[in-house]
PDB file of C-alpha atoms and ligand atoms in Angstrom:
ATOM      1  CA  MET A  76     104.421 127.751 112.039  1.00  0.00           C
ATOM      2  CA  ALA A  77     102.362 124.328 111.850  1.00  0.00           C
ATOM      3  CA  CYS A  78      99.844 126.088 114.794  1.00  0.00           C
ATOM      4  CA  GLY A  79      98.429 128.175 111.768  1.00  0.00           C
ATOM      5  CA  GLU A  80     100.470 131.744 112.784  1.00  0.00           C
ATOM      6  CA  TYR A  81     102.704 133.097 110.132  1.00  0.00           C
ATOM      7  CA  GLY A  82     105.221 135.862 109.753  1.00  0.00           C
ATOM      8  CA  GLU A  83     108.816 136.777 109.340  1.00  0.00           C
ATOM      9  CA  GLY A  84     111.269 134.093 111.063  1.00  0.00           C
ATOM     10  CA  LYS A  85     114.216 133.318 111.567  1.00  0.00           C
ATOM     11  CA  MET A  86     116.698 130.310 112.301  1.00  0.00           C
ATOM     12  CA  THR A  87     120.166 128.997 113.303  1.00  0.00           C
ATOM     13  CA  GLU A  88     122.322 128.722 110.638  1.00  0.00           C
ATOM     14  CA  PRO A  89     122.059 124.710 109.443  1.00  0.00           C
ATOM     15  CA  ASN A  90     126.271 124.527 109.882  1.00  0.00           C
ATOM     16  CA  GLU A  91     125.574 125.698 113.181  1.00  0.00           C
ATOM     17  CA  ILE A  92     122.482 123.744 114.442  1.00  0.00           C
ATOM     18  CA  ILE A  93     125.015 120.158 112.370  1.00  0.00           C
ATOM     19  CA  LYS A  94     128.197 121.739 114.598  1.00  0.00           C
ATOM     20  CA  GLU A  95     125.768 121.242 117.847  1.00  0.00           C
ATOM     21  CA  ILE A  96     124.543 117.866 117.300  1.00  0.00           C
ATOM     22  CA  LEU A  97     127.809 116.733 115.992  1.00  0.00           C
ATOM     23  CA  SER A  98     129.254 118.003 119.451  1.00  0.00           C
ATOM     24  CA  TYR A  99     126.301 116.335 121.586  1.00  0.00           C
ATOM     25  CA  PHE A 100     127.032 113.372 119.642  1.00  0.00           C
ATOM     26  CA  ASN A 101     130.583 113.747 120.487  1.00  0.00           C
ATOM     27  CA  ASN A 102     130.413 114.877 124.236  1.00  0.00           C
ATOM     28  CA  LYS A 103     128.320 111.453 124.893  1.00  0.00           C
ATOM     29  CA  SER A 104     130.072 108.911 123.724  1.00  0.00           C
ATOM     30  CA  LYS A 105     133.756 110.564 125.082  1.00  0.00           C
ATOM     31  CA  ASN A 106     132.304 109.709 128.487  1.00  0.00           C
ATOM     32  CA  ASN A 107     130.148 106.801 128.386  1.00  0.00           C
ATOM     33  CA  LYS A 108     132.409 104.901 130.422  1.00  0.00           C
ATOM     34  CA  LEU A 109     132.376 107.492 133.089  1.00  0.00           C
ATOM     35  CA  LYS A 110     129.384 107.048 136.194  1.00  0.00           C
ATOM     36  CA  ALA A 111     128.070 109.983 138.171  1.00  0.00           C
ATOM     37  CA  LEU A 112     126.150 110.159 141.387  1.00  0.00           C
ATOM     38  CA  VAL A 113     123.630 112.664 142.434  1.00  0.00           C
ATOM     39  CA  THR A 114     121.989 112.841 145.632  1.00  0.00           C
ATOM     40  CA  ALA A 115     118.807 115.685 145.937  1.00  0.00           C
ATOM     41  CA  GLY A 116     116.224 117.083 147.509  1.00  0.00           C
ATOM     42  CA  PRO A 117     114.952 116.760 151.464  1.00  0.00           C
ATOM     43  CA  THR A 118     115.617 114.388 153.816  1.00  0.00           C
ATOM     44  CA  ARG A 119     112.165 113.578 156.162  1.00  0.00           C
ATOM     45  CA  GLU A 120     113.321 112.527 159.800  1.00  0.00           C
ATOM     46  CA  TYR A 121     110.350 110.941 161.411  1.00  0.00           C
ATOM     47  CA  ILE A 122     109.458 111.737 164.551  1.00  0.00           C
ATOM     48  CA  ASP A 123     105.876 109.523 164.334  1.00  0.00           C
ATOM     49  CA  PRO A 124     104.578 107.619 161.507  1.00  0.00           C
ATOM     50  CA  VAL A 125     102.764 110.777 160.409  1.00  0.00           C
ATOM     51  CA  ARG A 126     105.044 113.649 161.455  1.00  0.00           C
ATOM     52  CA  PHE A 127     108.361 114.600 160.190  1.00  0.00           C
ATOM     53  CA  ILE A 128     110.923 117.182 160.377  1.00  0.00           C
ATOM     54  CA  THR A 129     112.271 118.474 156.414  1.00  0.00           C
ATOM     55  CA  ASN A 130     113.667 121.103 154.596  1.00  0.00           C
ATOM     56  CA  LYS A 131     112.504 123.359 151.735  1.00  0.00           C
ATOM     57  CA  SER A 132     114.642 121.722 149.390  1.00  0.00           C
ATOM     58  CA  SER A 133     112.975 121.058 146.537  1.00  0.00           C
ATOM     59  CA  GLY A 134     115.395 119.153 144.596  1.00  0.00           C
ATOM     60  CA  LYS A 135     115.655 121.228 141.512  1.00  0.00           C
ATOM     61  CA  GLN A 136     119.301 121.697 141.513  1.00  0.00           C
ATOM     62  CA  GLY A 137     120.068 118.131 141.761  1.00  0.00           C
ATOM     63  CA  TYR A 138     117.601 117.114 139.063  1.00  0.00           C
ATOM     64  CA  ALA A 139     119.518 119.616 137.052  1.00  0.00           C
ATOM     65  CA  ILE A 140     122.618 117.716 137.692  1.00  0.00           C
ATOM     66  CA  ALA A 141     121.344 114.691 136.743  1.00  0.00           C
ATOM     67  CA  ARG A 142     119.973 115.789 133.686  1.00  0.00           C
ATOM     68  CA  SER A 143     123.607 117.174 132.357  1.00  0.00           C
ATOM     69  CA  PHE A 144     125.637 114.078 133.410  1.00  0.00           C
ATOM     70  CA  ARG A 145     122.420 112.174 131.035  1.00  0.00           C
ATOM     71  CA  ASP A 146     123.020 114.969 128.656  1.00  0.00           C
ATOM     72  CA  ASN A 147     126.658 114.571 128.268  1.00  0.00           C
ATOM     73  CA  GLY A 148     126.591 110.182 128.375  1.00  0.00           C
ATOM     74  CA  PHE A 149     127.740 109.891 131.883  1.00  0.00           C
ATOM     75  CA  GLU A 150     126.320 106.420 133.327  1.00  0.00           C
ATOM     76  CA  THR A 151     124.001 108.302 135.809  1.00  0.00           C
ATOM     77  CA  THR A 152     122.436 107.615 139.555  1.00  0.00           C
ATOM     78  CA  LEU A 153     119.842 109.861 140.810  1.00  0.00           C
ATOM     79  CA  ILE A 154     119.875 109.116 144.526  1.00  0.00           C
ATOM     80  CA  SER A 155     116.331 111.629 145.911  1.00  0.00           C
ATOM     81  CA  GLY A 156     114.545 112.687 149.003  1.00  0.00           C
ATOM     82  CA  GLU A 157     111.048 113.330 148.595  1.00  0.00           C
ATOM     83  CA  THR A 158     110.059 115.920 146.042  1.00  0.00           C
ATOM     84  CA  ASN A 159     107.605 117.261 143.165  1.00  0.00           C
ATOM     85  CA  LEU A 160     109.539 116.582 140.252  1.00  0.00           C
ATOM     86  CA  SER A 161     109.359 113.282 137.830  1.00  0.00           C
ATOM     87  CA  PRO A 162     112.138 110.703 137.787  1.00  0.00           C
ATOM     88  CA  ILE A 163     114.442 111.958 134.537  1.00  0.00           C
ATOM     89  CA  ASN A 164     114.582 109.265 131.529  1.00  0.00           C
ATOM     90  CA  GLY A 165     117.719 107.275 131.476  1.00  0.00           C
ATOM     91  CA  VAL A 166     118.886 108.063 134.750  1.00  0.00           C
ATOM     92  CA  LYS A 167     118.708 105.349 137.352  1.00  0.00           C
ATOM     93  CA  PHE A 168     116.240 106.884 140.262  1.00  0.00           C
ATOM     94  CA  ILE A 169     116.230 105.881 143.866  1.00  0.00           C
ATOM     95  CA  SER A 170     113.557 107.149 145.528  1.00  0.00           C
ATOM     96  CA  VAL A 171     114.665 108.111 149.805  1.00  0.00           C
ATOM     97  CA  LYS A 172     112.950 109.891 152.707  1.00  0.00           C
ATOM     98  CA  THR A 173     115.073 109.597 155.384  1.00  0.00           C
ATOM     99  CA  ALA A 174     119.486 110.287 155.916  1.00  0.00           C
ATOM    100  CA  GLU A 175     120.180 106.966 156.630  1.00  0.00           C
ATOM    101  CA  GLU A 176     118.376 105.526 153.472  1.00  0.00           C
ATOM    102  CA  MET A 177     120.124 107.859 151.699  1.00  0.00           C
ATOM    103  CA  PHE A 178     123.713 106.463 153.044  1.00  0.00           C
ATOM    104  CA  LYS A 179     122.197 103.474 152.397  1.00  0.00           C
ATOM    105  CA  GLU A 180     121.530 103.554 148.610  1.00  0.00           C
ATOM    106  CA  THR A 181     124.913 105.930 148.201  1.00  0.00           C
ATOM    107  CA  LEU A 182     126.685 103.145 149.471  1.00  0.00           C
ATOM    108  CA  ASN A 183     125.145 100.372 147.601  1.00  0.00           C
ATOM    109  CA  ASN A 184     125.705 102.712 144.408  1.00  0.00           C
ATOM    110  CA  LEU A 185     129.231 103.220 144.426  1.00  0.00           C
ATOM    111  CA  PRO A 186     131.911 103.098 142.499  1.00  0.00           C
ATOM    112  CA  VAL A 187     131.635 105.664 140.362  1.00  0.00           C
ATOM    113  CA  ASP A 188     133.846 108.416 138.767  1.00  0.00           C
ATOM    114  CA  VAL A 189     132.419 111.611 140.072  1.00  0.00           C
ATOM    115  CA  ALA A 190     129.363 112.231 143.143  1.00  0.00           C
ATOM    116  CA  VAL A 191     128.162 115.049 143.306  1.00  0.00           C
ATOM    117  CA  PHE A 192     125.972 116.163 147.080  1.00  0.00           C
ATOM    118  CA  SER A 193     123.532 118.554 146.132  1.00  0.00           C
ATOM    119  CA  ALA A 194     120.871 116.867 149.065  1.00  0.00           C
ATOM    120  CA  ALA A 195     119.851 119.099 152.044  1.00  0.00           C
ATOM    121  CA  VAL A 196     120.412 116.587 154.351  1.00  0.00           C
ATOM    122  CA  ALA A 197     118.671 116.780 158.189  1.00  0.00           C
ATOM    123  CA  ASP A 198     121.736 117.113 160.451  1.00  0.00           C
ATOM    124  CA  TYR A 199     119.920 115.604 163.158  1.00  0.00           C
ATOM    125  CA  LYS A 200     117.646 112.591 163.870  1.00  0.00           C
ATOM    126  CA  ILE A 201     114.563 111.983 166.252  1.00  0.00           C
ATOM    127  CA  LYS A 202     116.111 110.138 168.728  1.00  0.00           C
ATOM    128  CA  ASN A 203     113.141 109.715 170.679  1.00  0.00           C
ATOM    129  CA  PHE A 204     110.939 108.639 167.596  1.00  0.00           C
ATOM    130  CA  ASN A 205     107.319 106.913 168.480  1.00  0.00           C
ATOM    131  CA  ASP A 206     106.242 103.710 166.647  1.00  0.00           C
ATOM    132  CA  GLU A 207     102.501 105.052 167.156  1.00  0.00           C
ATOM    133  CA  LYS A 208     100.915 108.434 166.304  1.00  0.00           C
ATOM    134  CA  ILE A 209     101.812 110.687 169.402  1.00  0.00           C
ATOM    135  CA  LYS A 210      98.571 112.094 171.092  1.00  0.00           C
ATOM    136  CA  LYS A 211      98.250 116.065 172.296  1.00  0.00           C
ATOM    137  CA  VAL A 212     100.167 116.910 175.595  1.00  0.00           C
ATOM    138  CA  GLU A 213     100.767 120.680 176.268  1.00  0.00           C
ATOM    139  CA  ASN A 214     104.545 120.054 175.647  1.00  0.00           C
ATOM    140  CA  LEU A 215     106.857 117.354 173.584  1.00  0.00           C
ATOM    141  CA  ASN A 216     110.302 117.317 174.057  1.00  0.00           C
ATOM    142  CA  LEU A 217     111.655 115.581 171.026  1.00  0.00           C
ATOM    143  CA  ILE A 218     115.421 114.700 171.078  1.00  0.00           C
ATOM    144  CA  LEU A 219     117.175 115.207 168.188  1.00  0.00           C
ATOM    145  CA  GLU A 220     120.607 112.851 167.610  1.00  0.00           C
ATOM    146  CA  LYS A 221     123.523 113.614 164.749  1.00  0.00           C
ATOM    147  CA  ASN A 222     122.912 112.096 161.574  1.00  0.00           C
ATOM    148  CA  ILE A 223     125.824 110.329 159.608  1.00  0.00           C
ATOM    149  CA  ASP A 224     127.467 112.898 157.113  1.00  0.00           C
ATOM    150  CA  ILE A 225     127.254 110.756 154.182  1.00  0.00           C
ATOM    151  CA  ILE A 226     129.575 112.897 152.101  1.00  0.00           C
ATOM    152  CA  SER A 227     132.189 112.827 154.971  1.00  0.00           C
ATOM    153  CA  HIS A 228     131.704 109.492 155.262  1.00  0.00           C
ATOM    154  CA  VAL A 229     132.248 108.903 151.489  1.00  0.00           C
ATOM    155  CA  SER A 230     135.501 111.253 151.398  1.00  0.00           C
ATOM    156  CA  LYS A 231     137.153 109.659 154.263  1.00  0.00           C
ATOM    157  CA  HIS A 232     136.835 106.206 152.598  1.00  0.00           C
ATOM    158  CA  ASN A 233     139.494 105.245 150.033  1.00  0.00           C
ATOM    159  CA  GLU A 234     137.869 102.144 148.898  1.00  0.00           C
ATOM    160  CA  LEU A 235     134.734 104.194 147.922  1.00  0.00           C
ATOM    161  CA  ARG A 236     135.673 107.443 147.107  1.00  0.00           C
ATOM    162  CA  PRO A 237     135.369 108.923 143.773  1.00  0.00           C
ATOM    163  CA  LYS A 238     137.932 110.463 141.992  1.00  0.00           C
ATOM    164  CA  LEU A 239     135.880 113.307 142.226  1.00  0.00           C
ATOM    165  CA  THR A 240     133.680 113.880 144.880  1.00  0.00           C
ATOM    166  CA  ILE A 241     131.726 117.274 145.120  1.00  0.00           C
ATOM    167  CA  GLY A 242     129.239 119.024 147.979  1.00  0.00           C
ATOM    168  CA  PHE A 243     127.368 121.868 148.152  1.00  0.00           C
ATOM    169  CA  ALA A 244     127.129 124.258 150.517  1.00  0.00           C
ATOM    170  CA  ALA A 245     124.244 126.229 152.123  1.00  0.00           C
ATOM    171  CA  GLU A 246     124.635 129.114 154.001  1.00  0.00           C
ATOM    172  CA  THR A 247     123.594 132.580 155.063  1.00  0.00           C
ATOM    173  CA  ASN A 248     126.377 133.995 156.153  1.00  0.00           C
ATOM    174  CA  ASN A 249     130.233 134.285 155.725  1.00  0.00           C
ATOM    175  CA  LEU A 250     129.865 131.994 152.554  1.00  0.00           C
ATOM    176  CA  TYR A 251     133.924 132.108 152.107  1.00  0.00           C
ATOM    177  CA  GLU A 252     134.633 130.976 155.122  1.00  0.00           C
ATOM    178  CA  ASN A 253     131.975 128.015 156.104  1.00  0.00           C
ATOM    179  CA  SER A 254     132.540 126.763 152.266  1.00  0.00           C
ATOM    180  CA  LEU A 255     136.617 126.688 153.056  1.00  0.00           C
ATOM    181  CA  LYS A 256     135.581 124.943 156.417  1.00  0.00           C
ATOM    182  CA  LYS A 257     133.276 122.413 154.873  1.00  0.00           C
ATOM    183  CA  LEU A 258     135.915 122.280 152.166  1.00  0.00           C
ATOM    184  CA  GLU A 259     138.458 120.413 154.768  1.00  0.00           C
ATOM    185  CA  GLU A 260     136.705 118.989 157.246  1.00  0.00           C
ATOM    186  CA  LYS A 261     134.191 117.176 154.460  1.00  0.00           C
ATOM    187  CA  ASN A 262     137.432 116.076 152.731  1.00  0.00           C
ATOM    188  CA  CYS A 263     135.166 117.315 149.348  1.00  0.00           C
ATOM    189  CA  ASP A 264     137.348 118.264 145.431  1.00  0.00           C
ATOM    190  CA  TRP A 265     135.118 121.604 145.444  1.00  0.00           C
ATOM    191  CA  ILE A 266     132.144 122.692 147.765  1.00  0.00           C
ATOM    192  CA  ILE A 267     129.511 124.522 145.517  1.00  0.00           C
ATOM    193  CA  ALA A 268     128.267 126.934 147.589  1.00  0.00           C
ATOM    194  CA  ASN A 269     125.198 129.199 147.586  1.00  0.00           C
ATOM    195  CA  ASP A 270     123.652 131.808 149.510  1.00  0.00           C
ATOM    196  CA  VAL A 271     120.409 130.262 151.053  1.00  0.00           C
ATOM    197  CA  SER A 272     119.474 133.914 152.641  1.00  0.00           C
ATOM    198  CA  ASN A 273     118.535 134.867 148.741  1.00  0.00           C
ATOM    199  CA  LYS A 274     115.079 133.883 148.185  1.00  0.00           C
ATOM    200  CA  GLU A 275     115.610 134.599 144.405  1.00  0.00           C
ATOM    201  CA  ILE A 276     118.769 131.558 144.541  1.00  0.00           C
ATOM    202  CA  GLY A 277     118.861 128.526 146.586  1.00  0.00           C
ATOM    203  CA  PHE A 278     116.136 126.644 148.187  1.00  0.00           C
ATOM    204  CA  ASP A 279     112.622 126.107 145.577  1.00  0.00           C
ATOM    205  CA  SER A 280     113.789 128.665 143.431  1.00  0.00           C
ATOM    206  CA  ASP A 281     114.445 128.065 139.505  1.00  0.00           C
ATOM    207  CA  ASP A 282     117.642 129.827 139.581  1.00  0.00           C
ATOM    208  CA  ASN A 283     121.236 129.661 141.588  1.00  0.00           C
ATOM    209  CA  GLU A 284     124.170 131.701 141.917  1.00  0.00           C
ATOM    210  CA  VAL A 285     126.879 129.301 143.348  1.00  0.00           C
ATOM    211  CA  SER A 286     131.221 130.042 143.757  1.00  0.00           C
ATOM    212  CA  ILE A 287     133.165 126.827 143.427  1.00  0.00           C
ATOM    213  CA  PHE A 288     135.831 126.252 146.044  1.00  0.00           C
ATOM    214  CA  TYR A 289     138.851 123.816 144.750  1.00  0.00           C
ATOM    215  CA  LYS A 290     140.929 122.170 146.827  1.00  0.00           C
ATOM    216  CA  ASP A 291     143.873 124.319 145.546  1.00  0.00           C
ATOM    217  CA  ASN A 292     142.731 127.117 147.153  1.00  0.00           C
ATOM    218  CA  SER A 293     141.499 128.665 144.142  1.00  0.00           C
ATOM    219  CA  ASN A 294     137.424 129.915 143.560  1.00  0.00           C
ATOM    220  CA  GLU A 295     135.497 131.006 140.990  1.00  0.00           C
ATOM    221  CA  LYS A 296     131.728 132.511 141.162  1.00  0.00           C
ATOM    222  CA  LEU A 297     128.768 131.575 138.649  1.00  0.00           C
ATOM    223  CA  ASN A 298     126.523 134.482 138.346  1.00  0.00           C
ATOM    224  CA  LYS A 299     122.792 134.022 138.882  1.00  0.00           C
ATOM    225  CA  MET A 300     121.021 131.800 135.934  1.00  0.00           C
ATOM    226  CA  ASN A 301     118.624 129.007 135.709  1.00  0.00           C
ATOM    227  CA  LYS A 302     119.601 125.898 137.673  1.00  0.00           C
ATOM    228  CA  SER A 303     119.993 123.962 134.480  1.00  0.00           C
ATOM    229  CA  LEU A 304     122.824 126.464 133.157  1.00  0.00           C
ATOM    230  CA  ILE A 305     124.457 126.147 136.357  1.00  0.00           C
ATOM    231  CA  ALA A 306     124.406 122.369 136.261  1.00  0.00           C
ATOM    232  CA  SER A 307     125.823 122.350 132.741  1.00  0.00           C
ATOM    233  CA  GLU A 308     128.319 124.761 133.915  1.00  0.00           C
ATOM    234  CA  ILE A 309     129.417 122.669 137.021  1.00  0.00           C
ATOM    235  CA  VAL A 310     128.598 119.393 134.415  1.00  0.00           C
ATOM    236  CA  LYS A 311     131.371 120.847 131.762  1.00  0.00           C
ATOM    237  CA  ARG A 312     134.090 121.700 134.821  1.00  0.00           C
ATOM    238  CA  VAL A 313     133.953 118.165 136.203  1.00  0.00           C
ATOM    239  CA  ILE A 314     134.602 116.397 131.817  1.00  0.00           C
ATOM    240  CA  THR A 315     137.499 118.934 131.574  1.00  0.00           C
ATOM    241  CA  LYS A 316     138.616 117.709 135.150  1.00  0.00           C
ATOM    242  CA  LEU A 317     138.495 113.934 134.723  1.00  0.00           C
ATOM    243  CA  ASN A 318     139.560 113.629 130.672  1.00  0.00           C
TER     244      ASN A 318
HETATM  245  O1  PMT B 440     117.022 121.604 145.789  1.00  0.00           O
HETATM  246  P1  PMT B 440     116.742 122.680 145.579  1.00  0.00           P
HETATM  247  O2  PMT B 440     115.642 123.974 145.929  1.00  0.00           O
HETATM  248  O3  PMT B 440     116.979 123.223 144.002  1.00  0.00           O
HETATM  249  O4  PMT B 440     117.886 124.114 146.273  1.00  0.00           O
HETATM  250  C1  PMT B 440     119.187 123.397 145.730  1.00  0.00           C
HETATM  251  C2  PMT B 440     120.176 123.843 147.673  1.00  0.00           C
HETATM  252  C3  PMT B 440     120.293 124.830 147.853  1.00  0.00           C
HETATM  253  C4  PMT B 440     119.559 122.536 148.827  1.00  0.00           C
HETATM  254  C5  PMT B 440     121.375 123.335 146.969  1.00  0.00           C
HETATM  255  O5  PMT B 440     122.224 123.958 146.081  1.00  0.00           O
HETATM  256  C6  PMT B 440     122.390 122.649 148.182  1.00  0.00           C
HETATM  257  O6  PMT B 440     122.806 123.835 148.536  1.00  0.00           O
HETATM  258  N1  PMT B 440     122.103 121.591 148.677  1.00  0.00           N
HETATM  259  C7  PMT B 440     123.185 121.373 150.391  1.00  0.00           C
HETATM  260  C8  PMT B 440     122.344 121.387 151.324  1.00  0.00           C
HETATM  261  C9  PMT B 440     123.047 121.460 152.514  1.00  0.00           C
HETATM  262  O7  PMT B 440     122.069 120.826 153.197  1.00  0.00           O
HETATM  263  O8  PMT B 440     123.749 122.037 153.260  1.00  0.00           O
HETATM  264  P2  PMT B 440     125.036 121.881 154.214  1.00  0.00           P
HETATM  265  O9  PMT B 440     125.389 123.433 154.046  1.00  0.00           O
HETATM  266  O10 PMT B 440     123.964 121.746 155.584  1.00  0.00           O
HETATM  267  O11 PMT B 440     125.518 120.313 153.698  1.00  0.00           O
HETATM  268  C10 PMT B 440     127.503 120.774 153.019  1.00  0.00           C
HETATM  269  C11 PMT B 440     127.247 119.288 152.142  1.00  0.00           C
HETATM  270  O12 PMT B 440     127.369 117.862 153.151  1.00  0.00           O
HETATM  271  C12 PMT B 440     126.079 118.756 151.459  1.00  0.00           C
HETATM  272  O13 PMT B 440     126.685 118.452 150.636  1.00  0.00           O
HETATM  273  C13 PMT B 440     125.013 117.493 152.036  1.00  0.00           C
HETATM  274  O14 PMT B 440     124.390 116.926 150.947  1.00  0.00           O
HETATM  275  C14 PMT B 440     126.332 117.101 152.925  1.00  0.00           C
HETATM  276  N2  PMT B 440     126.019 116.790 153.946  1.00  0.00           N
HETATM  277  C15 PMT B 440     125.151 117.152 154.555  1.00  0.00           C
HETATM  278  C16 PMT B 440     124.622 116.277 155.964  1.00  0.00           C
HETATM  279  C17 PMT B 440     124.673 115.061 156.032  1.00  0.00           C
HETATM  280  N3  PMT B 440     124.125 114.500 156.640  1.00  0.00           N
HETATM  281  N4  PMT B 440     125.167 114.442 155.185  1.00  0.00           N
HETATM  282  C18 PMT B 440     125.571 114.968 153.904  1.00  0.00           C
HETATM  283  O15 PMT B 440     126.506 114.427 152.640  1.00  0.00           O
END
């Protein structure tokens, strides 16, 4: 090896390597007229200029999906809340903080052929936002009001709706029933559900295990694997559906 280590080695047969390279470039050129949009990471809902409510989303699952769309030739936009991850080369990257900003940027970047909403968007925002840092008081009351539901808005307006609108469902219980309810209520084509009560999958883990619920009432489970592999499985299914 270049590093000086030596010993017996093994490599993939050259024919297999050539096949992989050809399939990589064929896929790229086959899909290069398709556009994808992915939302990822958490949103922040500000209480005052320095305090906010958020959640544990790391962005790993959404970034992996955006990377897989790029690798398969899609013109890809990633709209991300604050995470520790770096923008992805070859992907249009838009950084946002609040759900409202994510909503506006989503609208600015439509139409697309497929949109995957993997962001953990806060369902509520602070109604009584304070322009100045709140002083310490004995009891502080916050009033929360509903945030705009980004995926529902997009999927229920025909002029905006991507051919394939895919939501995620983060569930801690009744995964099956809750996912089917979200599929219908949010007017999605697919809902990809993960059990976020399990620390080995879901929020901030490297792996995920998901069930995909389709509009035609069928569903399938993808067993626990790295989030990048889950992403390629999802994108593989998107390509089959769009072509
Ligand atoms: O980021 P990681 O650490 O890798 O974790 C990945 C994940 C667990 C965040 C991801 O796999 C996931 O489940 N994302 C969805 C989280 C979520 O907010 O789920 P929900 O069941 O509350 O929302 C359902 C769907 O509606 C989601 O597609 C969500 O993006 C969308 N939504 C929700 C609220 C809102 N106001 N607007 C929305 O568009």
